[in-house]
């Protein structure tokens, strides 16, 4: 065996190829089947897609690096289920390009944050976390409330997401900018169409408490309020297990 | 610098920089309403002065033919200076971000300075800026010495070095503007990723072309590791960064994978960035500079074969231990845990090989801080790989995951192993490269060693304490069967450890500043009249000079 190696280490190309082969096996065995084994991702027929406003909010969440301190993955451990709610299922992040499971909890898990607090709480908390939670370590994000949200290119964003596998319809893509406006401005003429396109359960509210152009704050709060609520399959399976 | 390039290379440099500047202009035009445009201007602002710089030196005399009988070390020198600049910057940002967890209002209410944006500035600056530049600089130095061959040309190493630093600069300025893919250690967006692939291919070609002209029959162990580092990082980088940009005018892209597949791909990448960037490359460094500095041959050739192939094969399986108890199928978690445990064998074989090499040279470890840097690095490598295998066990991971323990583990490896082996190697190679008798001040090397070691120990102990306390508080139930502590209780309990961590980081940062000053002064002092080994440091076959390190020895 060592004699063989004695020969191998005399040829550059042979050595390089051996490295690639040795290093590729693990990835192939562990990753490729995740795309082909059906049980990897559960079925959730009621699963809806993110609205354009929520996508914009998600992009702000990514831009600000929120994932560095907040996970979105409740593990199958008793204390996590007691603290944060039913454990996360793979299907819940099937439209997450990329996933935001996170790796560190300097702050709490956010996988089931949606609906836990009011919009007003979120706005006050994001402007200065220590106004609502005196011992918080979170940075203040006051400028989000002062920055107008860019919505003119959301159609392109949805189209790109469709290209990587999210089932957006042509209609959703065509009206993305108007839908983002309508979802954050319930009194506007665009609001009703959002509900028809994205379903009855879509939250159409002001989010940032304003009535002019939607701010980045509105988008981020809309995203935080949908976390864990794209499908209720996790809650249902938890309830069944409890029976 | 331009005087070492041939005329053809000077012309090619102008053409490459011109093309790059045009790409920058296209980005600036297409991304007018986007951070992409700012990066376009950044590229123009860097390329145009460089074009003038090359033109200014265009008519200097061409390098003489004698150059071919010498090694080409100018890119290595520049790489070491770049590495030291990045480490001072990256550690400063790291310590700042650590103090933000003590005083969260240290962001000064600006968007660019919040934790989420400057944390990747820290990680990219130290891993890719410091680590990457040090790897490129030392690999080119080691490659020439162990092959007894000069680099194939003068331009391609500069292309790699300058191109790589451009990548780092785009990455770091991008985070400040909010440009990120959110994939940890793979944050740069699609255009930076494509550029890195180009740079990386040229880097590997330098390796192939130099090895093809080597005057030694065998490829030395250090080069196995450097080659594995280059090759596997390329594979990881390409697969994990497959994404579709929103448009050619947008910095933003959407990853091709989603959910559980994306998580697995990301941590397959993430853990092997640790394996092949932060381990394999630096083991290459260790396998050359440690025996050279100690004046002892590597303890065991067979042990280095076993550990090399063990690391190369097994590491690629272990990424899933980052996803224990998540929505990832359990069979993948179990595979990841199993291989993590087996990985301890080749890891300890490497660490043991390094330490046993020092047998017969322990008096040097006592007296020579440079060698002590490398020795302690090998010890930390052994400790960290043991800790890593331990933390990959599912029930242990249940406690440690999501807590500061992970941060402590990472820094035991990053500070204790990666940074210490790099500082040791740099202190060894700087006098050789600049033809000096020794470093400017041996006492400052000593001071740096103790600052770095104490900083690492304070940091790691603080994070062990906070991580384990955090993990225990999260899972403690009271007698009535409900959770005993709120999340905020655990956050408050972290406060003293965050102060300790930031203090340890400060010591480590100060050590790097001392090192920077020492290296700077070494370069500035006049060279020794005749350094003893200069005449032997030339690319001729072994019989004519001191033997190059070879695997069989």
mmCIF file of N, CA, C and O in Angstrom, chain A residues 80-161:
data_model
loop_
_atom_site.group_PDB
_atom_site.id
_atom_site.type_symbol
_atom_site.label_atom_id
_atom_site.label_comp_id
_atom_site.label_asym_id
_atom_site.label_seq_id
_atom_site.Cartn_x
_atom_site.Cartn_y
_atom_site.Cartn_z
ATOM 1 N N UNK A 80 -37.061 22.390 23.408
ATOM 2 C CA UNK A 80 -37.241 23.325 22.298
ATOM 3 C C UNK A 80 -38.708 23.406 21.892
ATOM 4 O O UNK A 80 -39.221 24.479 21.577
ATOM 5 N N UNK A 81 -39.383 22.257 21.900
ATOM 6 C CA UNK A 81 -40.800 22.253 21.550
ATOM 7 C C UNK A 81 -41.589 23.029 22.614
ATOM 8 O O UNK A 81 -42.495 23.798 22.299
ATOM 9 N N UNK A 82 -41.238 22.849 23.887
ATOM 10 C CA UNK A 82 -41.923 23.584 24.951
ATOM 11 C C UNK A 82 -41.668 25.086 24.842
ATOM 12 O O UNK A 82 -42.521 25.902 25.162
ATOM 13 N N UNK A 83 -40.469 25.439 24.427
ATOM 14 C CA UNK A 83 -40.125 26.865 24.400
ATOM 15 C C UNK A 83 -40.636 27.557 23.147
ATOM 16 O O UNK A 83 -41.138 28.673 23.200
ATOM 17 N N UNK A 84 -40.469 26.883 21.987
ATOM 18 C CA UNK A 84 -40.718 27.594 20.724
ATOM 19 C C UNK A 84 -41.932 27.084 19.949
ATOM 20 O O UNK A 84 -42.389 27.750 19.030
ATOM 21 N N UNK A 85 -42.423 25.883 20.259
ATOM 22 C CA UNK A 85 -43.558 25.347 19.517
ATOM 23 C C UNK A 85 -43.173 24.080 18.787
ATOM 24 O O UNK A 85 -42.054 23.590 18.929
ATOM 25 N N UNK A 86 -44.122 23.505 17.977
ATOM 26 C CA UNK A 86 -43.858 22.238 17.295
ATOM 27 C C UNK A 86 -42.553 22.282 16.504
ATOM 28 O O UNK A 86 -42.221 23.309 15.917
ATOM 29 N N UNK A 87 -41.835 21.157 16.503
ATOM 30 C CA UNK A 87 -40.536 21.156 15.821
ATOM 31 C C UNK A 87 -40.702 21.381 14.318
ATOM 32 O O UNK A 87 -41.726 21.068 13.738
ATOM 33 N N UNK A 88 -39.655 21.933 13.714
ATOM 34 C CA UNK A 88 -39.715 22.336 12.308
ATOM 35 C C UNK A 88 -39.706 21.116 11.393
ATOM 36 O O UNK A 88 -38.989 20.149 11.644
ATOM 37 N N UNK A 89 -40.495 21.197 10.324
ATOM 38 C CA UNK A 89 -40.498 20.148 9.306
ATOM 39 C C UNK A 89 -39.768 20.664 8.074
ATOM 40 O O UNK A 89 -39.727 21.875 7.819
ATOM 41 N N UNK A 90 -39.219 19.720 7.302
ATOM 42 C CA UNK A 90 -38.461 20.112 6.112
ATOM 43 C C UNK A 90 -39.327 20.898 5.140
ATOM 44 O O UNK A 90 -38.875 21.858 4.510
ATOM 45 N N UNK A 91 -40.610 20.506 5.055
ATOM 46 C CA UNK A 91 -41.474 21.147 4.060
ATOM 47 C C UNK A 91 -41.655 22.646 4.332
ATOM 48 O O UNK A 91 -41.864 23.436 3.426
ATOM 49 N N UNK A 92 -41.520 23.024 5.593
ATOM 50 C CA UNK A 92 -41.762 24.432 5.929
ATOM 51 C C UNK A 92 -40.741 25.372 5.301
ATOM 52 O O UNK A 92 -41.000 26.559 5.161
ATOM 53 N N UNK A 93 -39.577 24.845 4.943
ATOM 54 C CA UNK A 93 -38.605 25.718 4.288
ATOM 55 C C UNK A 93 -38.371 25.308 2.831
ATOM 56 O O UNK A 93 -37.358 25.636 2.250
ATOM 57 N N UNK A 94 -39.354 24.590 2.240
ATOM 58 C CA UNK A 94 -39.100 24.103 0.878
ATOM 59 C C UNK A 94 -39.058 25.240 -0.145
ATOM 60 O O UNK A 94 -38.516 25.062 -1.233
ATOM 61 N N UNK A 95 -39.628 26.412 0.170
ATOM 62 C CA UNK A 95 -39.535 27.538 -0.759
ATOM 63 C C UNK A 95 -38.473 28.547 -0.322
ATOM 64 O O UNK A 95 -38.422 29.658 -0.826
ATOM 65 N N UNK A 96 -37.655 28.168 0.660
ATOM 66 C CA UNK A 96 -36.641 29.092 1.179
ATOM 67 C C UNK A 96 -35.348 28.969 0.385
ATOM 68 O O UNK A 96 -34.576 28.034 0.567
ATOM 69 N N UNK A 97 -35.133 29.912 -0.507
ATOM 70 C CA UNK A 97 -33.903 29.978 -1.312
ATOM 71 C C UNK A 97 -33.099 31.198 -0.878
ATOM 72 O O UNK A 97 -33.411 32.284 -1.309
ATOM 73 N N UNK A 98 -32.103 31.121 -0.074
ATOM 74 C CA UNK A 98 -31.611 29.951 0.620
ATOM 75 C C UNK A 98 -32.387 29.719 1.921
ATOM 76 O O UNK A 98 -33.172 30.568 2.329
ATOM 77 N N UNK A 99 -32.103 28.592 2.586
ATOM 78 C CA UNK A 99 -32.708 28.353 3.898
ATOM 79 C C UNK A 99 -32.068 29.286 4.925
ATOM 80 O O UNK A 99 -30.955 29.741 4.739
ATOM 81 N N UNK A 100 -32.792 29.556 5.988
ATOM 82 C CA UNK A 100 -32.253 30.412 7.047
ATOM 83 C C UNK A 100 -32.334 29.686 8.387
ATOM 84 O O UNK A 100 -32.764 30.261 9.383
ATOM 85 N N UNK A 101 -31.930 28.433 8.381
ATOM 86 C CA UNK A 101 -32.017 27.640 9.618
ATOM 87 C C UNK A 101 -31.131 28.226 10.707
ATOM 88 O O UNK A 101 -31.431 28.094 11.883
ATOM 89 N N UNK A 102 -30.014 28.843 10.314
ATOM 90 C CA UNK A 102 -29.127 29.459 11.298
ATOM 91 C C UNK A 102 -28.285 28.442 12.042
ATOM 92 O O UNK A 102 -28.471 27.224 11.908
ATOM 93 N N UNK A 103 -27.320 28.952 12.816
ATOM 94 C CA UNK A 103 -26.421 28.056 13.538
ATOM 95 C C UNK A 103 -26.162 28.542 14.954
ATOM 96 O O UNK A 103 -25.424 27.921 15.696
ATOM 97 N N UNK A 104 -26.778 29.649 15.356
ATOM 98 C CA UNK A 104 -26.422 30.252 16.643
ATOM 99 C C UNK A 104 -27.641 30.988 17.186
ATOM 100 O O UNK A 104 -28.352 31.623 16.421
ATOM 101 N N UNK A 105 -27.858 30.846 18.492
ATOM 102 C CA UNK A 105 -28.968 31.568 19.111
ATOM 103 C C UNK A 105 -28.437 32.566 20.119
ATOM 104 O O UNK A 105 -28.472 32.311 21.325
ATOM 105 N N UNK A 106 -27.914 33.694 19.641
ATOM 106 C CA UNK A 106 -27.635 34.792 20.559
ATOM 107 C C UNK A 106 -28.971 35.386 20.983
ATOM 108 O O UNK A 106 -29.151 35.815 22.117
ATOM 109 N N UNK A 107 -29.911 35.377 20.057
ATOM 110 C CA UNK A 107 -31.306 35.683 20.357
ATOM 111 C C UNK A 107 -32.127 34.412 20.183
ATOM 112 O O UNK A 107 -31.594 33.388 19.765
ATOM 113 N N UNK A 108 -33.429 34.464 20.489
ATOM 114 C CA UNK A 108 -34.240 33.239 20.423
ATOM 115 C C UNK A 108 -34.524 32.768 19.003
ATOM 116 O O UNK A 108 -34.333 33.506 18.046
ATOM 117 N N UNK A 109 -34.986 31.528 18.884
ATOM 118 C CA UNK A 109 -35.393 30.971 17.598
ATOM 119 C C UNK A 109 -36.622 31.727 17.084
ATOM 120 O O UNK A 109 -37.478 32.154 17.863
ATOM 121 N N UNK A 110 -36.696 31.881 15.751
ATOM 122 C CA UNK A 110 -37.807 32.649 15.184
ATOM 123 C C UNK A 110 -38.705 31.805 14.273
ATOM 124 O O UNK A 110 -39.566 32.349 13.593
ATOM 125 N N UNK A 111 -38.530 30.487 14.273
ATOM 126 C CA UNK A 111 -39.256 29.662 13.307
ATOM 127 C C UNK A 111 -40.775 29.820 13.443
ATOM 128 O O UNK A 111 -41.494 29.705 12.467
ATOM 129 N N UNK A 112 -41.276 30.060 14.656
ATOM 130 C CA UNK A 112 -42.725 30.212 14.848
ATOM 131 C C UNK A 112 -43.064 31.579 15.420
ATOM 132 O O UNK A 112 -43.951 31.721 16.258
ATOM 133 N N UNK A 113 -42.343 32.596 14.964
ATOM 134 C CA UNK A 113 -42.549 33.940 15.513
ATOM 135 C C UNK A 113 -43.875 34.555 15.067
ATOM 136 O O UNK A 113 -44.486 35.332 15.800
ATOM 137 N N UNK A 114 -44.326 34.192 13.848
ATOM 138 C CA UNK A 114 -45.502 34.838 13.272
ATOM 139 C C UNK A 114 -46.705 34.831 14.210
ATOM 140 O O UNK A 114 -47.081 33.787 14.720
ATOM 141 N N UNK A 115 -47.302 36.010 14.445
ATOM 142 C CA UNK A 115 -48.498 36.101 15.263
ATOM 143 C C UNK A 115 -48.251 36.145 16.757
ATOM 144 O O UNK A 115 -49.188 36.315 17.540
ATOM 145 N N UNK A 116 -47.004 35.987 17.196
ATOM 146 C CA UNK A 116 -46.724 35.973 18.631
ATOM 147 C C UNK A 116 -46.812 37.370 19.233
ATOM 148 O O UNK A 116 -47.203 37.537 20.386
ATOM 149 N N UNK A 117 -46.390 38.363 18.475
ATOM 150 C CA UNK A 117 -46.412 39.752 18.950
ATOM 151 C C UNK A 117 -47.181 40.610 17.952
ATOM 152 O O UNK A 117 -47.355 40.227 16.795
ATOM 153 N N UNK A 118 -47.588 41.789 18.389
ATOM 154 C CA UNK A 118 -48.315 42.693 17.495
ATOM 155 C C UNK A 118 -47.339 43.399 16.556
ATOM 156 O O UNK A 118 -46.136 43.452 16.808
ATOM 157 N N UNK A 119 -47.866 43.972 15.476
ATOM 158 C CA UNK A 119 -47.023 44.756 14.572
ATOM 159 C C UNK A 119 -46.366 45.911 15.326
ATOM 160 O O UNK A 119 -45.203 46.241 15.099
ATOM 161 N N UNK A 120 -47.159 46.545 16.216
ATOM 162 C CA UNK A 120 -46.637 47.710 16.956
ATOM 163 C C UNK A 120 -45.442 47.294 17.805
ATOM 164 O O UNK A 120 -44.453 48.023 17.913
ATOM 165 N N UNK A 121 -45.546 46.106 18.420
ATOM 166 C CA UNK A 121 -44.423 45.617 19.236
ATOM 167 C C UNK A 121 -43.178 45.455 18.366
ATOM 168 O O UNK A 121 -42.091 45.894 18.727
ATOM 169 N N UNK A 122 -43.358 44.847 17.191
ATOM 170 C CA UNK A 122 -42.207 44.618 16.309
ATOM 171 C C UNK A 122 -41.563 45.936 15.883
ATOM 172 O O UNK A 122 -40.335 46.065 15.874
ATOM 173 N N UNK A 123 -42.405 46.908 15.526
ATOM 174 C CA UNK A 123 -41.856 48.193 15.072
ATOM 175 C C UNK A 123 -41.072 48.841 16.211
ATOM 176 O O UNK A 123 -39.914 49.258 16.029
ATOM 177 N N UNK A 124 -41.670 48.879 17.398
ATOM 178 C CA UNK A 124 -40.979 49.492 18.540
ATOM 179 C C UNK A 124 -39.700 48.730 18.862
ATOM 180 O O UNK A 124 -38.654 49.337 19.138
ATOM 181 N N UNK A 125 -39.765 47.413 18.790
ATOM 182 C CA UNK A 125 -38.608 46.573 19.112
ATOM 183 C C UNK A 125 -37.481 46.766 18.107
ATOM 184 O O UNK A 125 -36.304 46.855 18.474
ATOM 185 N N UNK A 126 -37.839 46.871 16.824
ATOM 186 C CA UNK A 126 -36.796 47.035 15.813
ATOM 187 C C UNK A 126 -36.178 48.431 15.881
ATOM 188 O O UNK A 126 -34.981 48.589 15.627
ATOM 189 N N UNK A 127 -36.985 49.440 16.225
ATOM 190 C CA UNK A 127 -36.438 50.799 16.315
ATOM 191 C C UNK A 127 -35.424 50.876 17.446
ATOM 192 O O UNK A 127 -34.333 51.417 17.282
ATOM 193 N N UNK A 128 -35.786 50.342 18.594
ATOM 194 C CA UNK A 128 -34.779 50.185 19.646
ATOM 195 C C UNK A 128 -35.189 49.042 20.566
ATOM 196 O O UNK A 128 -36.093 49.186 21.380
ATOM 197 N N UNK A 129 -34.527 47.892 20.435
ATOM 198 C CA UNK A 129 -34.937 46.706 21.195
ATOM 199 C C UNK A 129 -35.024 46.968 22.692
ATOM 200 O O UNK A 129 -35.872 46.385 23.372
ATOM 201 N N UNK A 130 -34.170 47.846 23.209
ATOM 202 C CA UNK A 130 -34.156 48.065 24.650
ATOM 203 C C UNK A 130 -35.345 48.898 25.147
ATOM 204 O O UNK A 130 -35.564 49.010 26.341
ATOM 205 N N UNK A 131 -36.139 49.460 24.224
ATOM 206 C CA UNK A 131 -37.374 50.123 24.640
ATOM 207 C C UNK A 131 -38.407 49.118 25.127
ATOM 208 O O UNK A 131 -39.259 49.437 25.947
ATOM 209 N N UNK A 132 -38.360 47.907 24.562
ATOM 210 C CA UNK A 132 -39.343 46.891 24.963
ATOM 211 C C UNK A 132 -38.731 45.772 25.809
ATOM 212 O O UNK A 132 -39.393 45.195 26.642
ATOM 213 N N UNK A 133 -37.454 45.466 25.549
ATOM 214 C CA UNK A 133 -36.778 44.408 26.315
ATOM 215 C C UNK A 133 -35.499 45.018 26.881
ATOM 216 O O UNK A 133 -34.504 45.159 26.172
ATOM 217 N N UNK A 134 -35.529 45.354 28.164
ATOM 218 C CA UNK A 134 -34.461 46.206 28.696
ATOM 219 C C UNK A 134 -33.076 45.552 28.612
ATOM 220 O O UNK A 134 -32.076 46.236 28.467
ATOM 221 N N UNK A 135 -32.988 44.215 28.695
ATOM 222 C CA UNK A 135 -31.681 43.564 28.719
ATOM 223 C C UNK A 135 -31.238 43.071 27.337
ATOM 224 O O UNK A 135 -30.229 42.380 27.212
ATOM 225 N N UNK A 136 -31.973 43.437 26.290
ATOM 226 C CA UNK A 136 -31.683 42.915 24.954
ATOM 227 C C UNK A 136 -30.281 43.302 24.485
ATOM 228 O O UNK A 136 -29.754 44.347 24.822
ATOM 229 N N UNK A 137 -29.662 42.396 23.677
ATOM 230 C CA UNK A 137 -28.347 42.657 23.081
ATOM 231 C C UNK A 137 -28.489 43.008 21.605
ATOM 232 O O UNK A 137 -27.492 43.116 20.894
ATOM 233 N N UNK A 138 -29.709 43.134 21.117
ATOM 234 C CA UNK A 138 -29.907 43.296 19.674
ATOM 235 C C UNK A 138 -29.594 44.725 19.247
ATOM 236 O O UNK A 138 -29.889 45.668 19.971
ATOM 237 N N UNK A 139 -28.972 44.891 18.068
ATOM 238 C CA UNK A 139 -28.705 46.257 17.601
ATOM 239 C C UNK A 139 -30.003 46.964 17.224
ATOM 240 O O UNK A 139 -30.978 46.306 16.845
ATOM 241 N N UNK A 140 -30.051 48.288 17.313
ATOM 242 C CA UNK A 140 -31.235 49.026 16.868
ATOM 243 C C UNK A 140 -31.285 49.116 15.343
ATOM 244 O O UNK A 140 -30.249 49.216 14.693
ATOM 245 N N UNK A 141 -32.492 49.050 14.775
ATOM 246 C CA UNK A 141 -32.651 49.108 13.323
ATOM 247 C C UNK A 141 -33.586 50.261 12.944
ATOM 248 O O UNK A 141 -34.455 50.114 12.084
ATOM 249 N N UNK A 142 -33.364 51.408 13.583
ATOM 250 C CA UNK A 142 -34.260 52.540 13.382
ATOM 251 C C UNK A 142 -34.382 52.994 11.936
ATOM 252 O O UNK A 142 -35.444 53.435 11.501
ATOM 253 N N UNK A 143 -33.296 52.868 11.174
ATOM 254 C CA UNK A 143 -33.341 53.400 9.806
ATOM 255 C C UNK A 143 -34.312 52.647 8.912
ATOM 256 O O UNK A 143 -34.709 53.150 7.871
ATOM 257 N N UNK A 144 -34.706 51.439 9.304
ATOM 258 C CA UNK A 144 -35.661 50.695 8.478
ATOM 259 C C UNK A 144 -36.971 51.465 8.357
ATOM 260 O O UNK A 144 -37.622 51.442 7.314
ATOM 261 N N UNK A 145 -37.342 52.153 9.444
ATOM 262 C CA UNK A 145 -38.590 52.920 9.432
ATOM 263 C C UNK A 145 -38.448 54.216 8.637
ATOM 264 O O UNK A 145 -39.437 54.865 8.319
ATOM 265 N N UNK A 146 -37.217 54.599 8.335
ATOM 266 C CA UNK A 146 -36.993 55.850 7.606
ATOM 267 C C UNK A 146 -36.688 55.591 6.135
ATOM 268 O O UNK A 146 -36.497 56.524 5.366
ATOM 269 N N UNK A 147 -36.571 54.328 5.727
ATOM 270 C CA UNK A 147 -36.163 54.005 4.357
ATOM 271 C C UNK A 147 -37.346 53.458 3.575
ATOM 272 O O UNK A 147 -37.987 52.501 3.997
ATOM 273 N N UNK A 148 -37.602 54.080 2.414
ATOM 274 C CA UNK A 148 -38.683 53.599 1.555
ATOM 275 C C UNK A 148 -38.282 52.269 0.920
ATOM 276 O O UNK A 148 -37.140 52.101 0.500
ATOM 277 N N UNK A 149 -39.228 51.348 0.860
ATOM 278 C CA UNK A 149 -38.954 50.022 0.308
ATOM 279 C C UNK A 149 -38.877 50.094 -1.210
ATOM 280 O O UNK A 149 -39.703 50.740 -1.852
ATOM 281 N N UNK A 150 -37.869 49.409 -1.779
ATOM 282 C CA UNK A 150 -37.808 49.335 -3.241
ATOM 283 C C UNK A 150 -38.724 48.208 -3.703
ATOM 284 O O UNK A 150 -38.506 47.043 -3.385
ATOM 285 N N UNK A 151 -39.790 48.570 -4.468
ATOM 286 C CA UNK A 151 -40.727 47.528 -4.911
ATOM 287 C C UNK A 151 -40.776 47.395 -6.429
ATOM 288 O O UNK A 151 -41.383 46.459 -6.943
ATOM 289 N N UNK A 152 -40.109 48.312 -7.163
ATOM 290 C CA UNK A 152 -40.268 48.300 -8.623
ATOM 291 C C UNK A 152 -39.706 47.038 -9.278
ATOM 292 O O UNK A 152 -40.152 46.641 -10.346
ATOM 293 N N UNK A 153 -38.724 46.359 -8.627
ATOM 294 C CA UNK A 153 -38.103 45.196 -9.272
ATOM 295 C C UNK A 153 -38.571 43.867 -8.681
ATOM 296 O O UNK A 153 -37.974 42.823 -8.950
ATOM 297 N N UNK A 154 -39.641 43.893 -7.885
ATOM 298 C CA UNK A 154 -40.045 42.644 -7.224
ATOM 299 C C UNK A 154 -40.513 41.587 -8.217
ATOM 300 O O UNK A 154 -40.389 40.391 -7.964
ATOM 301 N N UNK A 155 -41.053 42.027 -9.381
ATOM 302 C CA UNK A 155 -41.438 41.076 -10.421
ATOM 303 C C UNK A 155 -40.242 40.230 -10.855
ATOM 304 O O UNK A 155 -40.333 39.007 -11.004
ATOM 305 N N UNK A 156 -39.091 40.901 -11.024
ATOM 306 C CA UNK A 156 -37.878 40.170 -11.416
ATOM 307 C C UNK A 156 -37.467 39.168 -10.336
ATOM 308 O O UNK A 156 -36.995 38.076 -10.628
ATOM 309 N N UNK A 157 -37.631 39.589 -9.073
ATOM 310 C CA UNK A 157 -37.284 38.679 -7.976
ATOM 311 C C UNK A 157 -38.161 37.427 -8.020
ATOM 312 O O UNK A 157 -37.677 36.308 -7.883
ATOM 313 N N UNK A 158 -39.472 37.623 -8.202
ATOM 314 C CA UNK A 158 -40.380 36.477 -8.242
ATOM 315 C C UNK A 158 -40.081 35.572 -9.431
ATOM 316 O O UNK A 158 -40.134 34.345 -9.325
ATOM 317 N N UNK A 159 -39.737 36.209 -10.554
ATOM 318 C CA UNK A 159 -39.426 35.418 -11.741
ATOM 319 C C UNK A 159 -38.182 34.560 -11.502
ATOM 320 O O UNK A 159 -38.127 33.391 -11.892
ATOM 321 N N UNK A 160 -37.180 35.154 -10.843
ATOM 322 C CA UNK A 160 -35.970 34.384 -10.534
ATOM 323 C C UNK A 160 -36.287 33.225 -9.596
ATOM 324 O O UNK A 160 -35.799 32.113 -9.767
ATOM 325 N N UNK A 161 -37.136 33.515 -8.618
ATOM 326 C CA UNK A 161 -37.510 32.449 -7.680
ATOM 327 C C UNK A 161 -38.264 31.334 -8.397
ATOM 328 O O UNK A 161 -38.111 30.157 -8.070
#
